[in-house]
Amino acid sequence: MCGIIGIASNKSVTANIIQSLKRLEYRGYDSAGIATIVNGNIDEKKCTGRVDNLEKILFKNPSNGFLGIGHVRWATHGAASQINAHPHSSEEVSVVHNGIIENSDELKKNLEKKGYKFKSQTDTEVITFLLTDFLKDFNLINAINKTLEKLNGSFALGIIFKKYNDIVVGARRGSPLAVGYGPEENYLGSDSYALKSMTNKITYLDDGDVCILTNNKVEFYNSKNKKVNKEILMLSDDKNIAEKGDYKDFMSKEINEQNITAKTCIKEYVDQLRKEINLYNFPVKPEEIKKIVLIGCGTAYHSCIAAKYWFEEFTNISIEIDVASEFRYRKIKFHKKNLYVFVSQSGETADTLAALDLCKKNNMKTCSIVNVVESSIARSSDFVLPIHAGPEIGVASTKAFIGQMLVLYILSIKISEIRKDINKAEYTKKINELKNLPDLIKKTLKFQDKIQVIAKDFLKAKGAIFLGRGLSFPIALEGALKLKELSYLHAEGYPAGEMKHGPLALIEEGLPVVILAPKDRYYEKTISNMQEVIARGGKVILITNEYNNVISENVRSTLKIPNTDDHLTPFLMTVPLQLLAYHVASLKNCNIDKPRNLAKSVTVE
Ligand code: G6P
């Protein structure tokens, strides 16, 4: 979480820092700040709220240094206040930080004894004062190393100095950090996306690396303090993709382009001419896989649940799923014939990355399914399957979910074919069915108007429940998550069969209950659960298929998704639920792209 930018140039850097911070706002938007060197002194400016506020401050009081650092914050230690906003500066140094310093209390006590006066409640300010203290007795590189040695926890740092007023220093342990190269200027950024408006020449720091940037040179030192050369990567140019166009917000754009997301993803993996899936060189032989463990957080985790159903259906492999924050601390029994699959839109989620690291330490084979191919998770895993969804800016994940499910679905049928768990005819049939999926997704987007009306029922509700069985269960969870994230309404997703074991007590007159009942093998059972809800006064919104005419009179609204293969139905069930969350949130005037308290890329535990 949080975003870092640093620039060393031969001209004023303020405008570019502000522009980069705006791109980084998806990582945090509690507060923002900038520090530059003006007339030989550190000039720090910060504020609560959005980068726009910082821009206004700078408009009144310009700060035109030739080098500087900037930060957008997602609060961890200390409230979202101006004092706690980054940078944190002394007279000598100014620091921006992503991550958490776990021993900050102890370090703070020692520094206070030495007379340092802390202004903020953050863990970051200890770094400022440690550096200030070491700089009294040591040269630059030694002062940096002495400081880093003292820190426990994870961090990505951007630092500027009063005395060394032509350099920006970066350091990485745990949290990602990248360097970018421009014309007579160089950049530091917490991700490549921040730097992409200025350059597509990037180097990623490895754990323990320190970098020193001037406007015409970049030096890297590894964890052993040895000067090293690092590879420069050329990133793809997708500057235009992350524009809103005519849409009101990024989320409506991202929901509405899901047919294209699906089309692109299918094109990348499926050869319709040869009726073949282009997936080769697996890190383990599919025939020998004993178990597949699927791991993710939030929406990505929901895609793992859907995948469990597909893999179990198409293969004889046993499947486990886990949320990354649990997996990383459990006493896992690793086995070399297992395949560990990590799903993450950003590829930077701290818990997922830590779970991946744990597997790597145990010499396990890993595969990642990510949207950001330059991400830490992608770079750390043995095998990467990009979802090709293009940048997703809305904090609540939508098109990435479709992309994650699609890659997992494609992976499941490919693995089952290699293992001969399904025969060639079934395999070809599955490939053929995929051809129609983008158009079917497009058809579900037409529910907009109807859903806008349904959304009104949720305005006065105390909460909402989403129920489904089989492959509709993960979609019920995702529908509830979307509603919570966007509209701040309490929502529960449940397997419909579990209703009677507790949640039924929540049903009262008028409570909205969304029932996902496609005409699959669970249909009758789900409809019985729906009747139990209706009998207790629940206001039912039923989502089923077009060919289904057996609809109860007491259902408040019914949406009929197009007919398709049962295994592809989850894709079509997803869209109306995203639209529902979107319209409830719109009616409540919530900030759609940036829901309160949340961030797009959760790089802290
Ligand atoms: C955050 C986002 C969610 C996302 C989750 C996992 O909580 O707000 O939308 O599903 O992180 O993110 P990832 O990038 O790993 O998919």
XYZ file of C-alpha atoms and ligand atoms in Angstrom:
621
model
C 0.000 0.000 0.000
C 1.039 3.654 -0.329
C 2.871 5.031 -3.323
C 6.371 6.439 -3.722
C 7.859 8.635 -6.405
C 11.311 10.193 -6.534
C 12.925 12.253 -9.302
C 16.465 13.574 -9.805
C 16.552 16.041 -12.704
C 18.130 19.168 -14.114
C 14.817 21.044 -14.080
C 11.930 21.506 -11.658
C 10.451 18.128 -10.698
C 7.237 19.238 -8.966
C 4.847 18.863 -11.892
C 6.086 15.359 -12.682
C 5.921 14.303 -9.023
C 2.300 15.485 -8.832
C 1.428 13.737 -12.093
C 2.991 10.489 -10.835
C 1.254 10.773 -7.462
C -2.066 11.027 -9.269
C -1.285 7.761 -11.047
C -0.326 6.262 -7.697
C -3.535 7.274 -5.942
C -4.883 3.770 -6.551
C -2.441 2.638 -3.832
C -3.668 5.039 -1.147
C -5.387 8.358 -0.856
C -5.584 9.249 2.844
C -2.971 11.961 2.465
C -0.222 13.118 0.140
C 3.079 14.950 0.362
C 6.193 16.118 -1.429
C 9.688 17.219 -0.427
C 12.194 19.018 -2.639
C 15.410 20.933 -2.039
C 14.852 24.666 -2.427
C 17.667 27.179 -1.785
C 19.737 24.457 -0.145
C 17.028 23.431 2.333
C 14.445 20.663 2.481
C 11.024 22.035 1.569
C 8.263 19.684 2.714
C 4.577 20.144 1.877
C 1.805 17.740 2.790
C -1.917 17.515 3.319
C -4.758 15.141 4.101
C -6.949 13.782 1.330
C -6.219 13.657 -2.343
C -3.296 14.798 -4.493
C -5.558 17.596 -5.784
C -5.283 19.216 -2.347
C -1.507 19.030 -2.511
C -1.573 20.560 -5.956
C -3.590 23.514 -4.599
C -1.049 24.060 -1.820
C 1.776 24.013 -4.349
C -0.096 26.422 -6.593
C -0.167 28.984 -3.783
C 3.359 28.189 -2.535
C 5.437 26.692 -5.339
C 8.306 24.379 -4.484
C 10.582 24.180 -7.480
C 13.513 21.945 -6.617
C 15.471 19.947 -9.178
C 15.030 16.765 -7.171
C 12.347 15.498 -4.876
C 10.243 12.722 -3.410
C 6.479 12.328 -3.157
C 4.081 9.965 -1.440
C 0.432 8.975 -1.258
C -0.502 7.302 2.004
C -2.819 4.523 3.116
C -2.650 4.828 6.905
C -1.176 1.983 8.980
C 0.613 3.568 11.968
C -1.245 6.705 13.023
C -4.405 8.355 11.742
C -4.758 9.877 8.296
C -3.635 13.355 9.394
C -1.385 16.017 7.913
C 1.311 15.367 10.539
C 1.331 11.642 9.745
C 1.445 12.199 5.982
C 4.784 11.481 4.292
C 7.484 12.742 3.723
C 8.891 12.832 7.257
C 11.728 15.296 7.429
C 14.399 16.570 9.774
C 16.596 19.475 8.819
C 19.002 17.004 7.181
C 16.890 14.313 5.508
C 13.416 13.652 4.184
C 11.930 10.164 3.877
C 8.939 8.528 2.175
C 8.162 4.945 3.150
C 5.937 2.046 2.132
C 5.659 -0.943 4.465
C 5.865 -1.338 8.239
C 8.811 -0.956 10.633
C 8.013 -3.578 13.257
C 10.521 -2.408 15.886
C 9.686 1.292 15.566
C 8.586 1.648 19.248
C 11.919 0.441 20.548
C 13.894 2.571 18.065
C 11.774 5.594 18.940
C 12.533 5.244 22.671
C 16.281 5.178 21.995
C 16.099 8.187 19.681
C 13.992 10.137 22.177
C 16.676 9.512 24.807
C 19.127 11.148 22.401
C 16.878 14.211 22.258
C 15.001 13.657 18.980
C 11.466 15.067 19.128
C 8.889 13.052 17.193
C 6.051 14.945 15.549
C 4.025 12.055 14.117
C 2.610 8.715 15.267
C 4.133 6.928 12.278
C 6.735 4.192 12.257
C 8.497 6.072 9.426
C 9.815 8.987 11.459
C 12.350 6.699 13.183
C 14.037 6.262 9.789
C 14.350 10.041 9.412
C 16.004 10.427 12.807
C 18.205 7.334 12.539
C 19.612 8.673 9.280
C 20.016 12.161 10.735
C 21.887 10.676 13.679
C 24.198 8.415 11.662
C 24.998 11.217 9.212
C 26.716 13.059 12.089
C 29.456 10.393 12.224
C 29.345 8.493 8.938
C 29.470 9.148 5.231
C 26.327 8.790 3.122
C 26.466 5.105 2.203
C 27.525 4.012 5.697
C 24.806 6.115 7.324
C 22.227 4.485 5.023
C 23.505 0.971 5.748
C 23.657 1.571 9.507
C 20.060 2.809 9.392
C 18.772 -0.112 7.325
C 20.504 -2.595 9.664
C 18.452 -1.228 12.545
C 15.089 -1.742 10.835
C 12.925 -4.852 11.244
C 9.960 -5.313 8.936
C 9.341 -4.425 5.330
C 10.013 -1.236 3.474
C 10.518 0.607 0.260
C 12.138 3.997 0.880
C 12.746 7.199 -1.045
C 15.159 9.639 0.616
C 16.617 13.079 -0.123
C 19.328 14.935 1.818
C 20.118 18.584 2.508
C 23.866 17.977 2.317
C 23.855 15.653 -0.726
C 21.522 17.814 -2.728
C 21.849 16.154 -6.124
C 20.783 12.610 -5.221
C 17.676 10.594 -4.476
C 18.234 7.329 -2.595
C 15.972 4.278 -2.782
C 16.067 1.127 -0.648
C 13.999 -2.014 -0.753
C 13.259 -4.825 1.696
C 9.975 -6.625 1.110
C 8.012 -3.798 -0.506
C 8.501 -3.302 -4.262
C 10.553 -0.456 -5.746
C 11.615 0.345 -9.299
C 13.992 2.778 -11.011
C 13.167 4.472 -14.317
C 15.483 6.181 -16.787
C 14.552 9.390 -18.596
C 16.229 12.118 -20.646
C 18.611 13.872 -18.223
C 16.570 12.677 -15.283
C 16.043 9.443 -13.377
C 13.126 8.186 -11.350
C 12.249 6.052 -8.361
C 8.774 4.545 -8.055
C 6.854 2.030 -5.986
C 5.628 0.474 -9.214
C 6.268 0.752 -12.918
C 2.792 2.200 -13.471
C 3.847 5.375 -11.608
C 6.829 5.765 -13.906
C 5.186 4.830 -17.160
C 4.018 8.352 -17.985
C 7.713 9.373 -18.005
C 9.591 6.313 -19.219
C 9.276 2.684 -20.186
C 12.906 1.839 -19.284
C 12.743 0.225 -15.869
C 14.946 -1.669 -13.409
C 13.409 -3.501 -10.460
C 15.267 -3.479 -7.161
C 15.757 -6.848 -5.468
C 15.349 -7.365 -1.757
C 18.150 -5.655 0.150
C 19.136 -3.371 -2.771
C 19.947 0.318 -2.373
C 20.043 2.704 -5.334
C 21.470 6.185 -5.703
C 20.053 8.375 -8.463
C 21.372 11.619 -9.889
C 19.963 13.259 -12.993
C 22.441 11.416 -15.226
C 23.495 8.299 -13.306
C 22.006 5.415 -11.310
C 24.095 3.210 -9.002
C 22.889 0.009 -7.368
C 24.269 -1.712 -4.257
C 23.123 -5.187 -3.232
C 22.359 -6.451 0.282
C 26.090 -7.111 0.796
C 26.806 -3.474 -0.050
C 28.496 -4.489 -3.286
C 28.056 -2.230 -6.321
C 26.065 -4.167 -8.944
C 24.818 -3.667 -12.489
C 21.167 -4.432 -13.039
C 19.108 -5.304 -16.062
C 17.033 -2.563 -17.757
C 13.631 -3.796 -18.960
C 11.599 -2.189 -21.730
C 7.956 -2.099 -20.685
C 5.030 -2.298 -23.039
C 3.385 1.028 -23.779
C -0.172 1.106 -22.468
C -0.437 4.791 -21.613
C -3.811 5.156 -23.315
C -5.572 2.173 -21.799
C -5.981 3.777 -18.391
C -8.146 6.657 -19.613
C -11.819 6.921 -18.631
C -13.041 7.996 -22.054
C -16.757 8.797 -22.001
C -17.435 6.787 -18.859
C -18.358 8.449 -15.576
C -15.803 6.459 -13.666
C -13.211 3.748 -14.248
C -15.396 1.085 -12.715
C -18.224 1.516 -15.210
C -15.640 1.424 -17.994
C -14.071 -1.698 -16.537
C -17.429 -3.452 -16.101
C -18.503 -2.522 -19.615
C -15.328 -3.703 -21.287
C -15.464 -7.206 -19.806
C -16.500 -8.744 -23.100
C -13.275 -7.323 -24.552
C -11.294 -8.547 -21.545
C -12.642 -12.029 -22.174
C -11.993 -11.810 -25.916
C -8.374 -10.701 -25.448
C -7.688 -13.348 -22.857
C -9.209 -16.127 -24.971
C -7.211 -14.928 -27.998
C -3.994 -15.092 -25.990
C -4.527 -18.676 -24.892
C -6.869 -20.397 -27.301
C -6.097 -21.308 -30.881
C -9.557 -21.728 -32.421
C -8.100 -22.938 -35.727
C -6.151 -25.819 -34.247
C -8.665 -26.255 -31.382
C -5.785 -26.075 -28.979
C -4.833 -24.206 -25.817
C -1.406 -22.596 -26.037
C -0.016 -23.525 -22.659
C 3.323 -25.314 -22.562
C 6.359 -25.735 -20.336
C 4.561 -26.181 -17.049
C 6.900 -26.112 -14.044
C 5.692 -29.622 -13.138
C 4.481 -32.323 -15.480
C 0.663 -32.098 -15.405
C 0.496 -35.927 -15.469
C 2.442 -36.042 -12.203
C 0.643 -33.325 -10.232
C -0.661 -34.729 -6.944
C -2.425 -31.661 -5.687
C -3.043 -28.085 -6.820
C -3.174 -25.409 -4.129
C -4.818 -22.147 -5.199
C -4.083 -19.036 -3.159
C -5.277 -15.421 -3.329
C -6.923 -12.569 -1.415
C -10.299 -10.842 -1.803
C -11.730 -11.118 -5.290
C -8.732 -13.157 -6.446
C -9.538 -15.705 -3.733
C -13.098 -15.973 -5.040
C -11.703 -16.872 -8.463
C -9.743 -19.666 -6.715
C -12.987 -21.063 -5.256
C -14.563 -21.159 -8.723
C -11.428 -22.885 -10.023
C -11.743 -25.592 -7.375
C -15.075 -26.609 -8.922
C -13.643 -26.644 -12.445
C -10.497 -28.585 -11.557
C -12.485 -31.113 -9.541
C -14.924 -31.513 -12.376
C -12.363 -31.913 -15.184
C -9.385 -33.573 -13.468
C -8.592 -36.227 -10.894
C -6.242 -33.893 -9.053
C -7.122 -32.993 -5.489
C -7.564 -29.260 -5.027
C -7.037 -27.032 -2.020
C -7.796 -23.346 -1.776
C -6.612 -20.866 0.790
C -6.599 -17.168 1.556
C -2.987 -16.030 1.460
C -3.013 -14.393 4.902
C -3.923 -17.774 6.459
C -1.753 -19.978 4.249
C 1.427 -18.038 5.035
C 1.236 -18.807 8.764
C -0.133 -22.365 8.711
C 1.951 -25.486 9.247
C 1.746 -26.551 5.627
C 2.751 -30.058 4.533
C 4.607 -29.310 1.324
C 4.994 -31.943 -1.345
C 7.213 -31.697 -4.410
C 4.477 -33.021 -6.677
C 2.095 -30.247 -5.715
C 1.605 -27.158 -7.830
C 1.035 -23.872 -5.968
C -0.966 -21.316 -7.948
C -1.075 -17.659 -6.853
C -3.810 -15.395 -8.171
C -3.428 -11.627 -7.902
C -4.574 -8.737 -10.074
C -1.799 -6.395 -8.955
C 0.825 -9.060 -8.365
C 1.948 -7.002 -5.361
C -0.410 -8.113 -2.574
C 1.839 -8.596 0.461
C 0.083 -11.685 1.846
C 0.045 -13.441 -1.525
C 3.687 -12.563 -2.108
C 4.621 -13.899 1.347
C 2.701 -17.143 0.690
C 4.605 -17.473 -2.595
C 7.930 -16.836 -0.838
C 7.072 -19.555 1.684
C 6.511 -22.038 -1.155
C 9.754 -21.005 -2.813
C 11.702 -21.422 0.440
C 10.322 -24.959 0.550
C 11.421 -25.532 -3.055
C 7.881 -25.882 -4.358
C 6.862 -25.244 -7.949
C 4.843 -22.072 -8.339
C 2.605 -20.553 -10.959
C 1.121 -17.061 -10.857
C -1.971 -15.643 -12.523
C -1.583 -11.872 -12.593
C -2.685 -8.798 -14.476
C 0.577 -6.902 -14.003
C 3.298 -8.930 -15.652
C 6.087 -6.765 -14.276
C 4.859 -7.358 -10.708
C 6.756 -8.945 -7.806
C 4.530 -12.051 -7.757
C 5.024 -12.597 -11.490
C 8.765 -12.133 -11.226
C 9.067 -14.506 -8.270
C 7.096 -17.447 -9.641
C 8.273 -20.293 -11.887
C 5.479 -19.880 -14.400
C 3.379 -16.778 -15.169
C -0.051 -16.709 -16.779
C -1.071 -13.082 -17.464
C -4.798 -12.345 -17.614
C -4.299 -9.609 -20.247
C -7.066 -7.401 -18.813
C -5.143 -4.113 -19.185
C -4.778 -1.688 -16.250
C -7.618 -1.942 -13.743
C -7.981 1.368 -11.912
C -11.232 1.043 -9.916
C -10.271 -0.225 -6.462
C -12.984 -2.889 -6.456
C -11.884 -5.538 -8.909
C -14.232 -6.346 -11.811
C -12.677 -7.141 -15.186
C -9.662 -8.710 -13.467
C -12.038 -11.186 -11.790
C -13.380 -12.244 -15.186
C -9.787 -12.530 -16.449
C -8.639 -14.541 -13.414
C -11.538 -16.963 -13.705
C -10.982 -17.310 -17.418
C -7.284 -18.175 -17.110
C -8.061 -20.644 -14.318
C -10.810 -22.211 -16.418
C -8.513 -22.488 -19.448
C -5.746 -23.932 -17.248
C -8.120 -26.532 -15.812
C -9.204 -27.829 -19.213
C -5.644 -27.844 -20.568
C -4.316 -29.786 -17.571
C -7.187 -32.244 -17.772
C -6.515 -32.813 -21.479
C -2.788 -33.435 -20.971
C -3.593 -35.889 -18.183
C -6.286 -37.461 -20.366
C -8.823 -36.862 -17.605
C -11.177 -35.568 -20.314
C -11.214 -36.950 -23.857
C -10.354 -35.053 -27.030
C -14.014 -34.569 -28.032
C -14.912 -32.949 -24.696
C -11.766 -30.827 -24.890
C -12.665 -29.552 -28.353
C -16.240 -28.881 -27.233
C -14.983 -26.766 -24.338
C -12.721 -24.803 -26.698
C -15.633 -24.180 -29.060
C -17.872 -22.953 -26.264
C -15.264 -20.388 -25.240
C -15.655 -18.700 -28.625
C -19.132 -17.442 -27.692
C -18.335 -16.282 -24.179
C -17.397 -12.630 -24.974
C -20.719 -12.052 -26.777
C -22.679 -13.687 -23.977
C -20.932 -11.423 -21.460
C -21.889 -8.453 -23.634
C -25.538 -9.504 -23.479
C -25.501 -9.466 -19.656
C -24.341 -5.821 -19.759
C -27.783 -4.975 -21.097
C -29.293 -5.522 -17.637
C -28.188 -1.971 -16.702
C -31.660 -0.374 -16.763
C -33.398 -3.170 -14.912
C -30.699 -3.269 -12.265
C -30.891 0.484 -11.744
C -34.516 -0.072 -10.650
C -33.669 -3.110 -8.487
C -30.900 -1.097 -6.772
C -33.507 1.207 -5.199
C -34.681 -1.704 -3.023
C -31.259 -1.779 -1.378
C -31.223 1.848 -0.296
C -33.199 1.470 2.897
C -32.130 -2.123 3.577
C -30.125 -3.046 6.670
C -28.105 -5.462 4.593
C -28.331 -8.038 1.847
C -27.725 -11.745 1.355
C -26.383 -13.530 -1.735
C -27.002 -17.261 -2.106
C -25.791 -19.854 -4.582
C -24.726 -23.482 -4.827
C -21.903 -25.091 -6.779
C -20.209 -22.650 -9.135
C -22.744 -19.989 -8.134
C -21.413 -20.039 -4.559
C -18.122 -18.158 -5.280
C -20.136 -15.720 -7.387
C -22.489 -15.133 -4.433
C -19.410 -14.360 -2.308
C -18.093 -11.988 -4.962
C -21.497 -10.288 -5.328
C -21.621 -9.675 -1.582
C -18.023 -8.416 -1.537
C -18.707 -5.972 -4.387
C -21.769 -4.599 -2.591
C -19.843 -4.150 0.684
C -16.834 -2.546 -0.988
C -18.787 -0.086 -3.079
C -21.938 0.783 -1.133
C -20.807 0.102 2.481
C -23.920 -2.014 2.961
C -23.526 -5.132 5.085
C -23.722 -8.113 2.744
C -23.237 -11.838 3.245
C -22.508 -14.426 0.587
C -23.475 -17.987 1.519
C -23.794 -21.432 0.020
C -27.585 -21.637 -0.281
C -27.611 -24.959 1.595
C -26.049 -23.324 4.652
C -28.918 -20.852 5.077
C -30.773 -23.000 7.555
C -27.671 -23.257 9.759
C -27.742 -19.664 10.892
C -28.219 -16.915 8.306
C -31.928 -17.713 7.989
C -32.299 -15.888 11.313
C -31.367 -12.678 9.497
C -34.300 -12.870 7.076
C -37.024 -10.378 7.878
C -39.671 -8.480 5.940
C -38.062 -6.617 3.042
C -34.468 -7.880 3.371
C -33.012 -8.103 -0.165
C -31.809 -11.625 -0.963
C -30.111 -12.322 -4.285
C -30.597 -15.939 -5.366
C -28.281 -17.346 -8.026
C -30.144 -20.293 -9.496
C -29.007 -21.214 -13.000
C -30.694 -24.302 -14.452
C -27.842 -26.594 -13.387
C -27.858 -29.709 -11.232
C -28.417 -27.630 -8.094
C -31.402 -25.718 -9.460
C -34.256 -27.441 -7.574
C -32.400 -27.321 -4.284
C -31.581 -23.626 -4.628
C -35.203 -22.844 -5.525
C -36.327 -24.627 -2.321
C -33.941 -22.401 -0.357
C -35.415 -19.411 -2.180
C -38.916 -20.443 -1.032
C -37.673 -20.568 2.563
C -36.490 -16.985 2.176
C -39.770 -15.835 0.582
C -41.785 -17.501 3.363
C -39.973 -15.302 5.870
C -40.527 -12.031 4.028
C -37.219 -11.759 2.126
C -37.331 -9.636 -1.052
C -35.909 -12.019 -3.635
C -33.928 -11.007 -6.704
C -33.586 -14.193 -8.740
C -30.864 -14.638 -11.333
C -31.456 -17.638 -13.557
C -31.303 -18.660 -17.247
C -33.425 -17.666 -20.223
C -34.980 -21.090 -20.702
C -36.338 -21.233 -17.228
C -40.060 -20.506 -16.887
C -40.627 -21.934 -13.412
C -40.514 -18.653 -11.568
C -42.394 -18.105 -8.343
C -44.912 -15.255 -8.206
C -43.455 -13.939 -5.013
C -40.083 -13.187 -6.520
C -39.545 -9.420 -6.532
C -37.380 -9.313 -9.694
C -35.954 -11.863 -12.074
C -32.945 -11.501 -14.353
C -32.428 -14.133 -17.013
C -28.878 -14.588 -18.216
C -28.216 -16.208 -21.616
C -27.994 -19.973 -21.777
C -24.570 -21.515 -21.994
C -22.565 -24.459 -20.739
C -23.011 -24.768 -16.939
C -19.283 -24.316 -16.422
C -19.333 -20.903 -18.094
C -22.431 -19.668 -16.264
C -20.383 -18.057 -13.431
C -18.978 -15.525 -15.911
C -22.491 -14.431 -16.844
C -23.753 -14.423 -13.244
C -20.926 -12.085 -12.228
C -21.841 -9.109 -14.396
C -25.357 -8.374 -13.004
C -23.935 -8.498 -9.477
C -21.201 -5.999 -10.348
C -23.841 -3.738 -11.901
C -26.020 -4.085 -8.818
C -23.195 -3.023 -6.479
C -22.339 -0.183 -8.863
C -25.880 1.207 -8.992
C -26.553 0.886 -5.252
C -23.306 2.783 -4.617
C -24.207 5.400 -7.232
C -27.604 5.986 -5.632
C -25.855 6.399 -2.282
C -23.356 8.843 -3.843
C -20.393 6.743 -2.804
C -16.987 7.253 -4.375
C -17.147 4.405 -6.886
C -13.508 4.196 -7.951
C -12.079 4.829 -4.519
C -14.229 3.256 -1.790
C -13.455 4.436 1.725
C -10.724 2.618 3.698
C -9.693 0.437 0.761
C -6.757 0.436 -1.605
C -6.074 -1.216 -4.909
C -2.780 -2.776 -4.077
C -2.455 -4.030 -0.509
C 1.284 -4.170 0.063
C 1.055 -4.423 3.862
C -0.098 -7.384 5.928
C -7.593 -5.437 -2.332
C -8.515 -4.928 -3.409
C -9.402 -6.077 -3.899
C -8.537 -7.241 -4.368
C -7.559 -7.695 -3.274
C -6.521 -8.663 -3.812
O -8.294 -5.776 -1.196
O -9.301 -3.874 -2.905
O -10.183 -5.616 -4.991
O -9.352 -8.316 -4.721
O -6.839 -6.570 -2.785
O -5.708 -7.970 -4.718
P -4.854 -8.646 -5.841
O -4.145 -7.504 -6.512
O -3.889 -9.577 -5.145
O -5.771 -9.384 -6.743
